[in-house]
Tab-separated table of C-alpha atoms in Angstrom:
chain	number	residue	atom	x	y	z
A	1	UNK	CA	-90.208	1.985	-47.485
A	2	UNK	CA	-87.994	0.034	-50.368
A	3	UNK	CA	-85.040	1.253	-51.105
A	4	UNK	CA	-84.577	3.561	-54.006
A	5	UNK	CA	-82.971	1.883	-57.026
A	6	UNK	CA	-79.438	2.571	-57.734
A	7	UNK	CA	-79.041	4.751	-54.000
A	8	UNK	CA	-75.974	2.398	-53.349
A	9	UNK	CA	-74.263	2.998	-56.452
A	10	UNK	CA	-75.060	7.163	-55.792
A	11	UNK	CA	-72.992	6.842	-52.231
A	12	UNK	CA	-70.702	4.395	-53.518
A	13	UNK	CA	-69.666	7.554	-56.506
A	14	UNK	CA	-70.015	10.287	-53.772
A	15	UNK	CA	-67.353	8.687	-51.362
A	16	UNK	CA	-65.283	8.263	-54.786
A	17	UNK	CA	-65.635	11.879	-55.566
A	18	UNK	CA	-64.604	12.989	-52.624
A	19	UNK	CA	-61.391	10.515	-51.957
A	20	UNK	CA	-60.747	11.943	-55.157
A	21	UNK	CA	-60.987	15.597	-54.419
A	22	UNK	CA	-58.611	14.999	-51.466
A	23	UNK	CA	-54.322	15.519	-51.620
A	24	UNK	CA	-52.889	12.284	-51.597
A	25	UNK	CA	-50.259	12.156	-48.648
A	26	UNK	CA	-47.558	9.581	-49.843
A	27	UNK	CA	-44.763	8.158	-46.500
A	28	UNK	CA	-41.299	8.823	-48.391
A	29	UNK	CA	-40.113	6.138	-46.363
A	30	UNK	CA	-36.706	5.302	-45.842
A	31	UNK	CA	-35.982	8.626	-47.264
A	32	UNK	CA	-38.202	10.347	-44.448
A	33	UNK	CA	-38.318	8.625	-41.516
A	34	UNK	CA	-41.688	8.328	-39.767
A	35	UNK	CA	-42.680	10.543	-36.307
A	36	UNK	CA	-43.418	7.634	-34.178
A	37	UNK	CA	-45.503	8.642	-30.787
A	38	UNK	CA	-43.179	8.830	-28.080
A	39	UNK	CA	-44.227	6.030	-26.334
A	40	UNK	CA	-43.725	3.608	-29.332
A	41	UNK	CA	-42.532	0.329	-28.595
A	42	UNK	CA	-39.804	-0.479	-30.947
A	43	UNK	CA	-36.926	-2.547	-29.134
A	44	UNK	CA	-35.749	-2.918	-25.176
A	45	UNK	CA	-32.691	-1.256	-24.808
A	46	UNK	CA	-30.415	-1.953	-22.018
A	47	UNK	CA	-28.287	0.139	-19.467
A	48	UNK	CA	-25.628	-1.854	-18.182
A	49	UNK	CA	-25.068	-0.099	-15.229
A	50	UNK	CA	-27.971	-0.589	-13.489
A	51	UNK	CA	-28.501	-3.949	-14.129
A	52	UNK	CA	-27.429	-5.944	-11.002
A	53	UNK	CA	-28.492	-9.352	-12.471
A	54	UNK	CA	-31.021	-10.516	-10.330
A	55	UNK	CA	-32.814	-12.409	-13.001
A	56	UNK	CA	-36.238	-10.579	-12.236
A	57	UNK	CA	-36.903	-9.629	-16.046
A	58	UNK	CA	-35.813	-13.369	-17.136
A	59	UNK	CA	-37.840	-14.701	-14.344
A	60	UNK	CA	-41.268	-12.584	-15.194
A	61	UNK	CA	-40.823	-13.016	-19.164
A	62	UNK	CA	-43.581	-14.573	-20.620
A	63	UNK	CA	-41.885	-16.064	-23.980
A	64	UNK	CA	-38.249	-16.596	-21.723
A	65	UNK	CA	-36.708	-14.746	-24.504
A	66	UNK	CA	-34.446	-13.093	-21.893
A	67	UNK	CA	-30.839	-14.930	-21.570
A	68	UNK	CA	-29.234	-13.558	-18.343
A	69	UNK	CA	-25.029	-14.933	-17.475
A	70	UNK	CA	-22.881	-13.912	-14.831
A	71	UNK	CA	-20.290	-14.705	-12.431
A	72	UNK	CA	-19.591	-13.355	-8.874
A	73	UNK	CA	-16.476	-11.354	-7.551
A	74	UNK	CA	-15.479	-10.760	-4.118
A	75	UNK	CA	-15.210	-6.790	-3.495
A	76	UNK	CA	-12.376	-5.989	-0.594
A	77	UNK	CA	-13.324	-4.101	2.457
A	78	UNK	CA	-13.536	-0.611	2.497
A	79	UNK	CA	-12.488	0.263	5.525
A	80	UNK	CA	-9.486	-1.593	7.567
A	81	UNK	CA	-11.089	-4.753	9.257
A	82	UNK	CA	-13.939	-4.408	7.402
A	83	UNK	CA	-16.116	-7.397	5.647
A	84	UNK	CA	-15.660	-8.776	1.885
A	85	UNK	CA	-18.686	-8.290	-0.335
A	86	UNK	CA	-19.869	-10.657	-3.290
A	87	UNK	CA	-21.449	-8.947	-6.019
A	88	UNK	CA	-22.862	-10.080	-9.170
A	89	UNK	CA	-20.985	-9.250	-12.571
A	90	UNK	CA	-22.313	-9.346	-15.758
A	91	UNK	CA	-21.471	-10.932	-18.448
A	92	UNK	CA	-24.085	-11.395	-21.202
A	93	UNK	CA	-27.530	-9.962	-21.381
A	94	UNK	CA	-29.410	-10.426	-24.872
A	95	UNK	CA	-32.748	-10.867	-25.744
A	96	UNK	CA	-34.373	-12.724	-28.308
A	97	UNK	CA	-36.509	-10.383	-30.316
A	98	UNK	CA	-38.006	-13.260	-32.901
A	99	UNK	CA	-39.768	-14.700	-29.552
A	100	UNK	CA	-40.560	-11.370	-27.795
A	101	UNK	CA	-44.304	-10.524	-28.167
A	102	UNK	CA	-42.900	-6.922	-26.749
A	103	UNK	CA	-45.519	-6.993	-23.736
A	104	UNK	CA	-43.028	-4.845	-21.823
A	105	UNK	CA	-43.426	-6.783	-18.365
A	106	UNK	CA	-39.769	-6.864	-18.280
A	107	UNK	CA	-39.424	-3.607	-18.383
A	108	UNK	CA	-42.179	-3.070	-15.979
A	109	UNK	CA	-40.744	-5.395	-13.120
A	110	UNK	CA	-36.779	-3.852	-13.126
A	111	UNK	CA	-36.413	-2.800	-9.725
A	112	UNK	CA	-33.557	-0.784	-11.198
A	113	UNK	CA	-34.341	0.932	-13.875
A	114	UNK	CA	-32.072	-0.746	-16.571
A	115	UNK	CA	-34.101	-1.185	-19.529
A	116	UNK	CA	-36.205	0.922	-21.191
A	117	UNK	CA	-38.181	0.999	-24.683
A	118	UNK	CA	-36.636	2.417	-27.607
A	119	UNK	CA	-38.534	3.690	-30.686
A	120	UNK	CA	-35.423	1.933	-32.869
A	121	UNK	CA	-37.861	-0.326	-35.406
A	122	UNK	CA	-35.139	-0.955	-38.033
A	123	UNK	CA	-33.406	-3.954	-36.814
A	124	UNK	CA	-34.742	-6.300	-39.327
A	125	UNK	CA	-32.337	-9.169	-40.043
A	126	UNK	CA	-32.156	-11.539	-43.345
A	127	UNK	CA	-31.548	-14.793	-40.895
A	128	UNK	CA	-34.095	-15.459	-37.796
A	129	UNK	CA	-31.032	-16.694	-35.532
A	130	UNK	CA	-29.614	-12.851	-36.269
A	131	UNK	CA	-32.375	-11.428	-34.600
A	132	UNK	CA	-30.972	-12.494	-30.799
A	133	UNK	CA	-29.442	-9.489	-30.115
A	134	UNK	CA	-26.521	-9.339	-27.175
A	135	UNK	CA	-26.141	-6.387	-24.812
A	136	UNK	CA	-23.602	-4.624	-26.965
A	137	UNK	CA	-26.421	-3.828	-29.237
A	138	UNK	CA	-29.098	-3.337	-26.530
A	139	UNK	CA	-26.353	-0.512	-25.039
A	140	UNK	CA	-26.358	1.297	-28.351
A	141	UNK	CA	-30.177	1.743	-28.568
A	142	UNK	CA	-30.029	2.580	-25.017
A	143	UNK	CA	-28.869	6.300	-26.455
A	144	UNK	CA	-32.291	6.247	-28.661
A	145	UNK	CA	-34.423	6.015	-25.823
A	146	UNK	CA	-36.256	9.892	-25.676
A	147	UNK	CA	-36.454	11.719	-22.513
A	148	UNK	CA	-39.290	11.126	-20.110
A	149	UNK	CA	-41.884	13.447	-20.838
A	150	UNK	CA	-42.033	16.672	-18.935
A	151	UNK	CA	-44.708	15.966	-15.250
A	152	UNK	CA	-47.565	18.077	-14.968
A	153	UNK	CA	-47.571	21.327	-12.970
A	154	UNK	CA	-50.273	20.119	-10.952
A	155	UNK	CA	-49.245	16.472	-10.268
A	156	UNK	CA	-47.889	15.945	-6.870
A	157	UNK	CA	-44.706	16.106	-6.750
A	158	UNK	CA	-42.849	12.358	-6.221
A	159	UNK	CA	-42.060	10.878	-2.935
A	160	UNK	CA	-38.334	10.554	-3.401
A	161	UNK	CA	-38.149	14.135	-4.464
A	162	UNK	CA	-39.978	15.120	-1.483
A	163	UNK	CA	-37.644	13.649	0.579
A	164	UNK	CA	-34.821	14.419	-0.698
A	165	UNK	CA	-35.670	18.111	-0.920
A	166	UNK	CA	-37.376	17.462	3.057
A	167	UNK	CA	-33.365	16.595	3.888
A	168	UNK	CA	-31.583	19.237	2.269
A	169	UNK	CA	-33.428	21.940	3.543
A	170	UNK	CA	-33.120	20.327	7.170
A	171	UNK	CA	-29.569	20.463	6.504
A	172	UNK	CA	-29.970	23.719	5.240
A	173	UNK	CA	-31.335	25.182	8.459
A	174	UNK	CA	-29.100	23.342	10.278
A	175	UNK	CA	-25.891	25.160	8.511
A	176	UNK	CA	-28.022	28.792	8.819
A	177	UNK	CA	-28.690	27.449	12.381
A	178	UNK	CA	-24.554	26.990	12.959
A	179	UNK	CA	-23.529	29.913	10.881
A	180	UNK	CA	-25.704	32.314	13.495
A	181	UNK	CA	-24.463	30.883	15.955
A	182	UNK	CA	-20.849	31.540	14.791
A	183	UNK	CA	-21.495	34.739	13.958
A	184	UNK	CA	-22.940	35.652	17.869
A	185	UNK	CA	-19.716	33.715	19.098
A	186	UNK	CA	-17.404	36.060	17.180
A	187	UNK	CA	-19.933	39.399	18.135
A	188	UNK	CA	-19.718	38.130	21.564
A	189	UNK	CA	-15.701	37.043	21.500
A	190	UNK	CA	-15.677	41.078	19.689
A	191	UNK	CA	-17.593	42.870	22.690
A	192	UNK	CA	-15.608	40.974	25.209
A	193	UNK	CA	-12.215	42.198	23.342
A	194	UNK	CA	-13.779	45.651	23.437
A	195	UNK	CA	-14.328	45.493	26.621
A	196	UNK	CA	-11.419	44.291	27.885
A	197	UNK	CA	-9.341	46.731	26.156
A	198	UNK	CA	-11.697	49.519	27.705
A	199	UNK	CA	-11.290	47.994	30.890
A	200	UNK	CA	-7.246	48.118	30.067
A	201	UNK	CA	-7.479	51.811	28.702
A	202	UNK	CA	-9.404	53.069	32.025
A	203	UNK	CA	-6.614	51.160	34.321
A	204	UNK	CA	-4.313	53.048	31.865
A	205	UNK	CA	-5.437	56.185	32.491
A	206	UNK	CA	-6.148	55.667	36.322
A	207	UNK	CA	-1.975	54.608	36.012
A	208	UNK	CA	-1.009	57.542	34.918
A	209	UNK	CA	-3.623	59.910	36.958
A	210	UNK	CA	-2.075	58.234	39.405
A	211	UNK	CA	1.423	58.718	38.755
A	212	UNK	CA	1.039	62.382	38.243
A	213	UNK	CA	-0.653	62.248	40.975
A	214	UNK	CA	2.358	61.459	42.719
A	215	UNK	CA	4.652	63.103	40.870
A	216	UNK	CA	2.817	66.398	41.672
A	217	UNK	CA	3.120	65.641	45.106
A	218	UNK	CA	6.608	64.690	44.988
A	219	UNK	CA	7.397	67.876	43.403
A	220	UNK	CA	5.432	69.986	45.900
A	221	UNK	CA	7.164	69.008	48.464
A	222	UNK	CA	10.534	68.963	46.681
A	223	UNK	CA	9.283	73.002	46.853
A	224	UNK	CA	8.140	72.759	50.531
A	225	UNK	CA	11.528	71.231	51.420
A	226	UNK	CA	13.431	74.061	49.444
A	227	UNK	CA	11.257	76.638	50.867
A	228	UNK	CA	12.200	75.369	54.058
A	229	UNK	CA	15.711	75.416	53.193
A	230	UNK	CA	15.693	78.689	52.331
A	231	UNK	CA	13.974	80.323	55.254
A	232	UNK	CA	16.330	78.495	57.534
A	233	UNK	CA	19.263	79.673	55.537
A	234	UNK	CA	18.049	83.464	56.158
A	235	UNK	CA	17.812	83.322	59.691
C-alpha cells in the first residue's frame, strides 16, 4: 500500500508539537554545578601514603602517561641487633592527563590502594604542557574522591573482614576464657581463706575449752586441797 501523501510532514509537525508542549530544562552551568553519577571518571587522584612506588601503574599504563621518581633510604633497626631496611621514597608522581585515555587500568592494578577516581572535571588548562599535573595536585583531588558506596545487606561479607572479626572474637574468648578462670582462682584462694580461718577459730575455741578445762580442774582441787586442810586442822 503507497504511502499517504504528506504522512511525513503530519509526524514530522506532531513530534514538533509536542517538543513544544514540553518545559525546557536549561544546565545553569558554572553557576549550578552538574550531579555527576558517582562513579564518574573525572581525574586520578593520588594518596601518597600508600603509594610504595613499585612502578606497577607506570608499568601497566597503556599511553605511559604515568611519570614515577624516587630514591631509597636505609631505615635503622628496630630492635637492638636488628637488620637495616631499604625502602622506597617518593619523590614525584604526576600524570599526564593530555595523553591519558582515562581507561582506569592504573587504578585497577594498585596493589595498594593509592589512587582512586575523582569526579573533579574542571581542570582545563589554556597551555597543553599545563595539563601534566604533579602529585601536589593529584593529593588535593584525593579529598574529592566520594565514599565507597554502602555493600548490600545480602552480599557476603569480605574475606578480610571475616578474618579479622574470626581473630578478635578468638581473642575474645580467650580473655572470657582467662577472666573465669581468675575469677575461680580468687573463689577458690576465698574458700581456702575461709576455711582456714574456720579451721583457726575451732583450734581457738578447742584452746580455750581447753584451758578452762584446766583451770576448772586446777581450781577444784585448789578446793579439795583446802578441804583437806581444813579437816586436818579440826582434828
Amino acid at each position: 500500500m503507497p504511502p499517504i501523501p504528506g504522512s511525513g510532514l503530519a509526524k514530522g509537525l506532531a513530534v514538533t508539537l509536542r517538543t513544544m508542549t514540553k518545559k525546557t530544562v536549561t544546565a545553569q552551568y558554572p553557576d549550578v554545578q552538574p550531579d555527576l553519577p558517582p562513579r564518574s571518571r573525572g581525574v586520578i587522584a593520588l594518596f601518597e601514603e600508600n603509594c610504595t612506588v613499585c612502578m606497577l601503574c607506570a608499568r601497566e599504563c597503556p599511553d605511559w602517561c604515568i611519570y614515577i621518581d624516587s630514591h631509597k633510604e636505609t631505615v635503622p633497626a628496630a630492635v637492638p641487633g636488628g637488620r637495616e631496611r631499604s625502602r622506597n621514597v617518593l619523590d614525584r608522581f604526576a600524570i599526564d592527563f593530555s595523553l591519558c585515555m582515562y581507561c582506569g587500568i592504573c587504578i585497577e592494578v594498585c596493589p595498594f590502594d593509592a589512587l582512586f577516581w575523582s569526579p573533579e572535571f574542571e581542570y582545563a588548562e589554556t597551555d597543553i604542557l599545563e595539563l601534566t599535573h604533579e602529585r601536589d595536585k593529584l593529593r588535593d583531588w584525593m579529598w574529592t574522591v566520594p565514599e565507597p558506596p554502602a555493600l548490600d545487606p545480602a552480599a557476603e561479607e569480605p574475606k578480610e573482614i571475616a578474618a579479622a572479626r574470626k581473630t578478635a572474637d578468638k581473642l575474645r574468648a580467650q580473655r572470657e576464657q582467662e577472666a573465669a578462670e581468675q575469677k575461680a582462682a580468687g573463689q577458690e584462694a576465698a574458700a581456702q581463706t575461709a576455711a582456714e580461718q574456720a579451721a583457726a577459730a575451732q583450734t581457738a575455741a578447742e584452746q580455750a575449752a581447753a584451758a578452762q578445762a584446766a583451770a576448772a580442774q586446777t581450781e577444784a582441787g585448789q578446793e579439795a586441797a583446802d578441804r583437806e586442810g581444813t579437816q586436818e586442822g579440826q582434828e
